[in-house]
Tab-separated table of C-alpha atoms and ligand atoms in Angstrom:
chain	number	residue	atom	x	y	z
A	223	UNK	CA	49.738	-12.571	46.101
A	224	UNK	CA	48.375	-9.296	44.836
A	225	UNK	CA	49.507	-10.207	41.384
A	226	UNK	CA	47.775	-13.553	41.516
A	227	UNK	CA	44.545	-11.980	42.685
A	228	UNK	CA	44.729	-9.360	39.963
A	229	UNK	CA	45.118	-12.044	37.402
A	230	UNK	CA	42.244	-14.053	38.804
A	231	UNK	CA	39.994	-11.033	38.757
A	232	UNK	CA	40.983	-10.371	35.174
A	233	UNK	CA	39.879	-13.849	34.173
A	234	UNK	CA	36.607	-13.620	36.072
A	235	UNK	CA	35.798	-10.311	34.390
A	236	UNK	CA	36.347	-11.751	30.931
A	237	UNK	CA	34.341	-14.829	31.673
A	238	UNK	CA	31.339	-12.880	32.865
A	239	UNK	CA	31.513	-10.527	29.892
A	240	UNK	CA	31.538	-13.510	27.610
A	241	UNK	CA	28.534	-14.879	29.443
A	242	UNK	CA	26.655	-11.588	29.023
A	243	UNK	CA	27.256	-11.546	25.288
A	244	UNK	CA	26.308	-15.205	25.010
A	245	UNK	CA	23.095	-14.784	26.937
A	246	UNK	CA	22.015	-11.698	25.056
A	247	UNK	CA	22.687	-13.475	21.750
A	248	UNK	CA	20.660	-16.400	23.025
A	249	UNK	CA	17.861	-14.072	24.091
A	250	UNK	CA	17.900	-12.452	20.672
A	251	UNK	CA	17.488	-15.853	19.036
A	252	UNK	CA	14.679	-16.669	21.463
A	253	UNK	CA	12.975	-13.337	20.797
A	254	UNK	CA	13.171	-13.771	17.023
A	255	UNK	CA	11.561	-17.188	17.357
A	256	UNK	CA	8.965	-15.843	19.787
A	257	UNK	CA	7.781	-13.349	17.195
A	258	UNK	CA	7.403	-16.127	14.623
A	259	UNK	CA	5.595	-18.338	17.117
A	260	UNK	CA	3.464	-15.480	18.461
A	261	UNK	CA	4.318	-15.979	22.106
A	262	UNK	CA	3.100	-12.506	23.090
A	263	UNK	CA	-0.087	-11.343	24.726
A	264	UNK	CA	-1.297	-7.939	25.784
A	265	UNK	CA	-2.226	-6.941	29.282
A	266	UNK	CA	-4.338	-3.897	29.943
A	267	UNK	CA	-4.050	-1.505	32.869
A	268	UNK	CA	-6.987	0.835	33.511
A	269	UNK	CA	-6.419	4.583	33.647
A	270	UNK	CA	-8.945	6.088	36.049
A	271	UNK	CA	-10.324	9.483	36.985
A	272	UNK	CA	-8.899	10.006	40.483
A	273	UNK	CA	-12.049	11.648	41.862
A	274	UNK	CA	-14.699	9.185	40.647
A	275	UNK	CA	-12.821	5.939	39.972
A	276	UNK	CA	-14.267	5.811	36.457
A	277	UNK	CA	-12.168	3.943	33.926
A	278	UNK	CA	-11.277	6.352	31.122
A	279	UNK	CA	-9.206	3.904	29.137
A	280	UNK	CA	-6.416	1.360	29.241
A	281	UNK	CA	-2.703	1.191	28.616
A	282	UNK	CA	-1.706	-1.853	26.562
A	283	UNK	CA	1.401	-3.581	27.963
A	284	UNK	CA	3.046	-6.419	26.075
A	285	UNK	CA	3.876	-9.741	27.793
A	286	UNK	CA	6.163	-12.482	26.522
A	287	UNK	CA	5.231	-15.918	27.755
A	288	UNK	CA	7.951	-18.240	26.558
A	289	UNK	CA	7.510	-22.029	26.733
A	290	UNK	CA	11.247	-22.298	27.504
A	291	UNK	CA	11.934	-19.209	29.629
A	292	UNK	CA	8.579	-18.616	31.271
A	293	UNK	CA	7.546	-15.014	31.826
A	294	UNK	CA	10.107	-12.548	30.502
A	295	UNK	CA	9.667	-8.977	31.689
A	296	UNK	CA	9.338	-6.170	29.135
A	297	UNK	CA	12.146	-4.346	30.942
A	298	UNK	CA	14.383	-7.124	29.654
A	299	UNK	CA	13.162	-7.795	26.119
A	300	UNK	CA	11.916	-4.364	24.960
A	301	UNK	CA	15.437	-2.851	24.995
A	302	UNK	CA	16.744	-5.893	23.123
A	303	UNK	CA	13.875	-5.667	20.643
A	304	UNK	CA	14.845	-2.020	20.127
A	305	UNK	CA	18.519	-2.814	19.519
A	306	UNK	CA	17.785	-5.595	17.065
A	307	UNK	CA	14.947	-3.909	15.183
A	308	UNK	CA	12.567	-6.676	16.256
A	309	UNK	CA	10.487	-3.951	17.909
A	310	UNK	CA	9.146	-3.041	14.456
A	311	UNK	CA	7.163	-6.246	13.829
A	312	UNK	CA	6.419	-6.629	17.547
A	313	UNK	CA	5.241	-3.035	17.932
A	314	UNK	CA	3.037	-3.325	14.884
A	315	UNK	CA	1.398	-6.410	16.352
A	316	UNK	CA	0.851	-4.608	19.680
A	317	UNK	CA	-0.770	-1.656	17.966
A	318	UNK	CA	-3.055	-3.830	15.842
A	319	UNK	CA	-4.088	-6.081	18.728
A	320	UNK	CA	-4.745	-3.180	21.130
A	321	UNK	CA	-6.889	-1.344	18.565
A	322	UNK	CA	-8.749	-4.523	17.664
A	323	UNK	CA	-9.461	-5.261	21.335
A	324	UNK	CA	-10.849	-1.836	22.169
A	325	UNK	CA	-13.021	-1.846	19.085
A	326	UNK	CA	-14.322	-5.286	20.057
A	327	UNK	CA	-15.294	-4.036	23.522
A	328	UNK	CA	-16.927	-0.933	22.120
A	329	UNK	CA	-18.812	-2.648	19.316
A	330	UNK	CA	-20.055	-5.546	21.453
A	331	UNK	CA	-21.474	-2.991	23.826
A	332	UNK	CA	-19.310	-4.307	26.623
A	333	UNK	CA	-19.022	-0.591	27.154
A	334	UNK	CA	-21.089	2.355	25.957
A	335	UNK	CA	-18.709	4.990	27.263
A	336	UNK	CA	-15.993	6.055	24.840
A	337	UNK	CA	-12.701	4.701	26.112
A	338	UNK	CA	-9.146	5.314	24.983
A	339	UNK	CA	-6.398	2.815	24.294
A	340	UNK	CA	-2.853	3.949	25.060
A	341	UNK	CA	-0.089	2.191	23.154
A	342	UNK	CA	3.635	2.626	23.817
A	343	UNK	CA	5.789	3.518	20.825
A	344	UNK	CA	9.527	2.977	21.064
A	345	UNK	CA	12.124	5.412	19.737
A	346	UNK	CA	12.840	3.110	16.797
A	347	UNK	CA	9.178	2.804	15.847
A	348	UNK	CA	8.796	6.546	16.031
A	349	UNK	CA	11.619	6.986	13.518
A	350	UNK	CA	10.122	4.604	10.934
A	351	UNK	CA	9.368	6.539	7.741
A	352	UNK	CA	6.168	4.555	7.213
A	353	UNK	CA	4.808	4.945	10.763
A	354	UNK	CA	1.784	7.028	9.774
A	355	UNK	CA	0.984	4.694	6.913
A	356	UNK	CA	1.084	1.725	9.291
A	357	UNK	CA	-1.171	3.472	11.797
A	358	UNK	CA	-3.663	4.445	9.079
A	359	UNK	CA	-3.744	0.899	7.837
A	360	UNK	CA	-4.299	-0.544	11.334
A	361	UNK	CA	-7.061	1.932	12.146
A	362	UNK	CA	-8.800	1.161	8.855
A	363	UNK	CA	-8.445	-2.569	9.404
A	364	UNK	CA	-9.614	-2.604	13.016
A	365	UNK	CA	-12.291	0.074	12.536
A	366	UNK	CA	-11.263	1.838	15.733
A	367	UNK	CA	-12.260	5.537	15.694
A	368	UNK	CA	-9.016	7.538	15.554
A	369	UNK	CA	-9.795	9.643	18.612
A	370	UNK	CA	-9.786	6.473	20.756
A	371	UNK	CA	-6.086	5.928	20.166
A	372	UNK	CA	-3.408	7.470	22.357
A	373	UNK	CA	0.244	6.987	21.563
A	374	UNK	CA	2.791	7.128	24.382
A	375	UNK	CA	6.260	8.260	23.470
A	376	UNK	CA	9.158	9.377	25.623
A	377	UNK	CA	10.895	12.724	25.430
A	378	UNK	CA	13.887	10.998	23.851
A	379	UNK	CA	11.758	9.725	20.960
A	380	UNK	CA	11.028	13.360	20.097
A	381	UNK	CA	14.519	14.707	20.769
A	382	UNK	CA	16.306	11.946	18.861
A	383	UNK	CA	14.087	12.485	15.834
A	384	UNK	CA	13.657	16.222	16.103
A	385	UNK	CA	13.687	16.773	12.319
A	386	UNK	CA	10.947	14.319	11.528
A	387	UNK	CA	9.074	14.580	14.850
A	388	UNK	CA	7.166	17.771	14.035
A	389	UNK	CA	5.832	16.359	10.803
A	390	UNK	CA	4.794	13.049	12.364
A	391	UNK	CA	3.128	14.707	15.347
A	392	UNK	CA	1.222	17.109	13.101
A	393	UNK	CA	-0.035	14.164	11.076
A	394	UNK	CA	-1.194	12.447	14.263
A	395	UNK	CA	-2.999	15.578	15.372
A	396	UNK	CA	-4.701	15.895	11.971
A	397	UNK	CA	-6.108	12.426	12.596
A	398	UNK	CA	-7.186	13.306	16.156
A	399	UNK	CA	-4.843	10.668	17.539
A	400	UNK	CA	-3.764	11.714	21.025
A	401	UNK	CA	-0.183	12.010	22.111
A	402	UNK	CA	1.128	11.357	25.620
A	403	UNK	CA	4.640	11.969	26.888
A	404	UNK	CA	5.555	8.886	28.931
A	405	UNK	CA	7.835	8.920	31.999
A	406	UNK	CA	7.633	12.699	31.967
A	407	UNK	CA	10.305	14.421	34.033
A	408	UNK	CA	12.971	11.749	33.685
A	409	UNK	CA	14.356	12.730	30.283
A	410	UNK	CA	15.559	15.977	28.803
A	411	UNK	CA	15.471	19.107	30.873
A	412	UNK	CA	14.492	21.237	27.899
A	413	UNK	CA	10.777	21.881	27.868
A	414	UNK	CA	10.742	23.979	24.723
A	415	UNK	CA	9.558	21.076	22.601
A	416	UNK	CA	6.229	21.144	24.435
A	417	UNK	CA	5.447	24.460	22.768
A	418	UNK	CA	6.337	23.214	19.343
A	419	UNK	CA	4.495	19.924	19.394
A	420	UNK	CA	0.833	19.010	19.822
A	421	UNK	CA	1.056	17.108	23.109
A	422	UNK	CA	-2.214	16.163	24.850
A	423	UNK	CA	-1.070	14.402	28.007
A	424	UNK	CA	1.886	14.306	30.382
A	425	UNK	CA	2.406	11.059	32.276
A	426	UNK	CA	4.173	11.710	35.558
A	427	UNK	CA	6.839	9.060	36.025
A	428	UNK	CA	6.377	6.536	38.805
A	429	UNK	CA	9.631	7.641	40.454
A	430	UNK	CA	7.951	10.944	41.398
A	431	UNK	CA	4.760	9.255	42.581
A	432	UNK	CA	6.260	6.525	44.724
A	433	UNK	CA	7.672	8.837	47.401
A	434	UNK	CA	4.849	11.365	47.430
A	435	UNK	CA	3.597	10.330	50.828
A	436	UNK	CA	6.941	11.134	52.381
A	437	UNK	CA	7.669	14.813	52.885
A	438	UNK	CA	9.832	15.158	49.835
A	439	UNK	CA	10.886	17.322	46.921
A	440	UNK	CA	8.689	15.151	44.742
A	441	UNK	CA	5.666	17.165	45.864
A	442	UNK	CA	7.186	20.272	44.308
A	443	UNK	CA	8.071	18.409	41.123
A	444	UNK	CA	4.581	16.984	40.655
A	445	UNK	CA	3.079	20.379	41.416
A	446	UNK	CA	5.284	21.951	38.749
A	447	UNK	CA	4.280	19.327	36.166
A	448	UNK	CA	0.566	19.804	36.904
A	449	UNK	CA	0.850	23.589	36.663
A	450	UNK	CA	2.783	23.315	33.417
A	451	UNK	CA	0.157	20.996	31.970
A	452	UNK	CA	-2.742	23.202	33.045
A	453	UNK	CA	-1.108	26.279	31.536
A	454	UNK	CA	-0.648	24.498	28.236
A	455	UNK	CA	-4.036	22.774	28.173
A	456	UNK	CA	-2.725	19.265	28.678
A	457	UNK	CA	-4.001	16.422	30.885
A	458	UNK	CA	-1.894	14.778	33.564
A	459	UNK	CA	-1.831	11.044	34.296
A	460	UNK	CA	0.159	9.819	37.302
A	461	UNK	CA	1.705	6.364	36.937
A	462	UNK	CA	2.432	3.804	39.620
A	463	UNK	CA	-0.071	4.855	42.301
A	464	UNK	CA	0.122	2.261	45.071
A	465	UNK	CA	-1.415	3.927	48.153
A	466	UNK	CA	-4.481	6.006	48.949
A	467	UNK	CA	-2.151	8.648	50.430
A	468	UNK	CA	-0.521	9.029	47.031
A	469	UNK	CA	-3.929	9.169	45.359
A	470	UNK	CA	-5.179	11.935	47.632
A	471	UNK	CA	-1.939	13.856	47.499
A	472	UNK	CA	-2.120	13.782	43.685
A	473	UNK	CA	-5.734	14.939	43.729
A	474	UNK	CA	-4.780	17.805	46.031
A	475	UNK	CA	-2.040	18.766	43.610
A	476	UNK	CA	-4.628	18.956	40.807
A	477	UNK	CA	-3.757	15.742	39.002
A	478	UNK	CA	-6.947	14.303	37.483
A	479	UNK	CA	-5.999	10.853	36.206
A	480	UNK	CA	-3.913	7.943	37.374
A	481	UNK	CA	-3.006	4.307	37.043
A	482	UNK	CA	-1.389	1.955	39.498
A	483	UNK	CA	-1.599	-1.231	41.522
A	484	UNK	CA	-3.859	0.581	44.021
A	485	UNK	CA	-6.643	0.520	41.448
A	486	UNK	CA	-5.687	-2.423	39.280
A	487	UNK	CA	-2.631	-4.284	38.041
A	488	UNK	CA	-2.283	-4.880	34.306
A	489	UNK	CA	-4.767	-7.701	33.530
A	490	UNK	CA	-5.540	-9.910	30.545
A	491	UNK	CA	-8.202	-8.993	28.000
A	492	UNK	CA	-10.842	-11.236	29.513
A	493	UNK	CA	-10.512	-9.722	32.978
A	494	UNK	CA	-10.454	-6.197	31.588
A	495	UNK	CA	-13.626	-6.890	29.593
A	496	UNK	CA	-15.341	-8.274	32.689
A	497	UNK	CA	-14.362	-5.207	34.650
A	498	UNK	CA	-16.043	-2.984	32.075
A	499	UNK	CA	-19.172	-5.097	31.975
A	500	UNK	CA	-19.650	-5.873	35.660
A	501	UNK	CA	-18.342	-2.926	37.567
A	502	UNK	CA	-20.081	-0.261	35.550
A	503	UNK	CA	-16.665	1.139	34.677
A	504	UNK	CA	-15.891	2.080	38.220
A	505	UNK	CA	-12.853	0.878	40.141
A	506	UNK	CA	-13.803	2.424	43.465
B	1142	LIG	P1	5.577	2.283	30.939
B	1142	LIG	O1	5.014	2.562	29.601
B	1142	LIG	O2	5.972	3.471	31.749
B	1142	LIG	O3	4.485	1.405	31.673
B	1142	LIG	C1	4.200	1.449	33.033
B	1142	LIG	C2	4.863	0.328	33.779
B	1142	LIG	O4	4.618	0.487	35.176
B	1142	LIG	C3	4.332	-1.068	33.427
B	1142	LIG	O5	5.422	-1.980	33.547
B	1142	LIG	C4	3.308	-1.300	34.538
B	1142	LIG	O6	3.031	-2.672	34.758
B	1142	LIG	C5	4.036	-0.677	35.697
B	1142	LIG	N1	3.129	-0.284	36.792
B	1142	LIG	C6	1.866	0.184	36.688
B	1142	LIG	N2	1.365	0.492	37.903
B	1142	LIG	C7	2.336	0.212	38.798
B	1142	LIG	C8	2.424	0.316	40.240
B	1142	LIG	O7	1.501	0.742	40.922
B	1142	LIG	N3	3.603	-0.052	40.806
B	1142	LIG	C9	4.650	-0.530	40.081
B	1142	LIG	N4	5.754	-0.884	40.719
B	1142	LIG	N5	4.605	-0.633	38.719
B	1142	LIG	C10	3.459	-0.264	38.094
B	1142	LIG	P2	5.702	-3.111	32.483
B	1142	LIG	O8	4.413	-3.647	31.944
B	1142	LIG	O9	6.681	-4.047	33.078
B	1142	LIG	O10	6.381	-2.319	31.303
B	1142	LIG	C11	7.607	-1.668	31.481
B	1142	LIG	C12	7.933	-0.785	30.328
B	1142	LIG	O11	8.122	-1.568	29.140
B	1142	LIG	C13	6.827	0.207	29.972
B	1142	LIG	O12	6.879	1.319	30.824
B	1142	LIG	C14	7.185	0.529	28.544
B	1142	LIG	O13	8.214	1.477	28.487
B	1142	LIG	C15	7.707	-0.794	28.043
B	1142	LIG	N6	6.628	-1.477	27.320
B	1142	LIG	C16	5.647	-2.303	27.789
B	1142	LIG	N7	4.847	-2.715	26.778
B	1142	LIG	C17	5.331	-2.132	25.661
B	1142	LIG	C18	4.952	-2.169	24.260
B	1142	LIG	O14	3.966	-2.802	23.855
B	1142	LIG	N8	5.733	-1.445	23.381
B	1142	LIG	C19	6.796	-0.719	23.800
B	1142	LIG	N9	7.510	-0.035	22.868
B	1142	LIG	N10	7.179	-0.660	25.082
B	1142	LIG	C20	6.454	-1.357	26.000
B	1143	LIG	MG1	3.602	3.789	28.882
B	1144	LIG	MG1	5.092	5.272	31.713
B	1145	LIG	MG1	7.414	4.384	33.422
């Protein structure tokens, strides 16, 4: 009996592996076609000053709305886009569209306060030899002032490209393009790169924010990140704020900026534009 079961399990395992490979191949085909058919839109999530509720800028977040599959979450297709290299054309589109959108808001006087646009860069994009050239071209094309752009990269993007990273980051700094470290605290334990590179902002990962209202070690971790940032002249943005307790706790810990469902979910361009125009930039 045991033998029979073992055999059965063996077959099931193979079948499901086969299914995984099949479905990821299918998704790759779908993704390739989606890029051709331009099935992507950008959502924008406000980043606010925690004390005043003023919107300081937005993070652009890509959305795939597939006629066949419906809404596909970035957690599912971004890693695949990375593996297949499709992130290069997709990421370039995201960057261009986000810059174009902010410049449209600023030049139509939807807003008269200088805002920033944060755009996520994947590890693969960060290792493209022509990254700076692409960014220069997009900024020239969209007319967005360089200091409005913030690029979000993870610690691994720096560590996995440590030879080229310094040069790229120096070139970004020369252009006054800001650099944020995304999901800070979840990656490498080495902090020495912070000294070597011109980093402007640390984004505290949501996993540290979500349990802040419980008595938890996360308080000490967030405190350490804020102190580190202050010492090195960097800003701190907390991601994933969902409760007023978390907001106040973060303020008490000296964190100045945040984003999260408490203030606003990622919204489409129209809604974001209306928020700027009607609410006088304030979310609370
Ligand atoms: P991320 O850059 O850390 O973005 C923050 C994620 O947290 C977003 O998920 C956002 O919708 C979500 N979020 C914001 N506030 C809250 C909250 O209060 N509660 C909860 N539960 N979640 C919150 P999203 O849009 O699904 O994106 C997931 C990840 O996909 C992003 O994480 C980023 O790594 C990647 N991604 C999204 N758009 C792009 C893009 O255009 N390019 C690249 N390379 N990656 C992207
Ligand atoms: Mg991000
Ligand atoms: Mg993040
Ligand atoms: Mg995150």
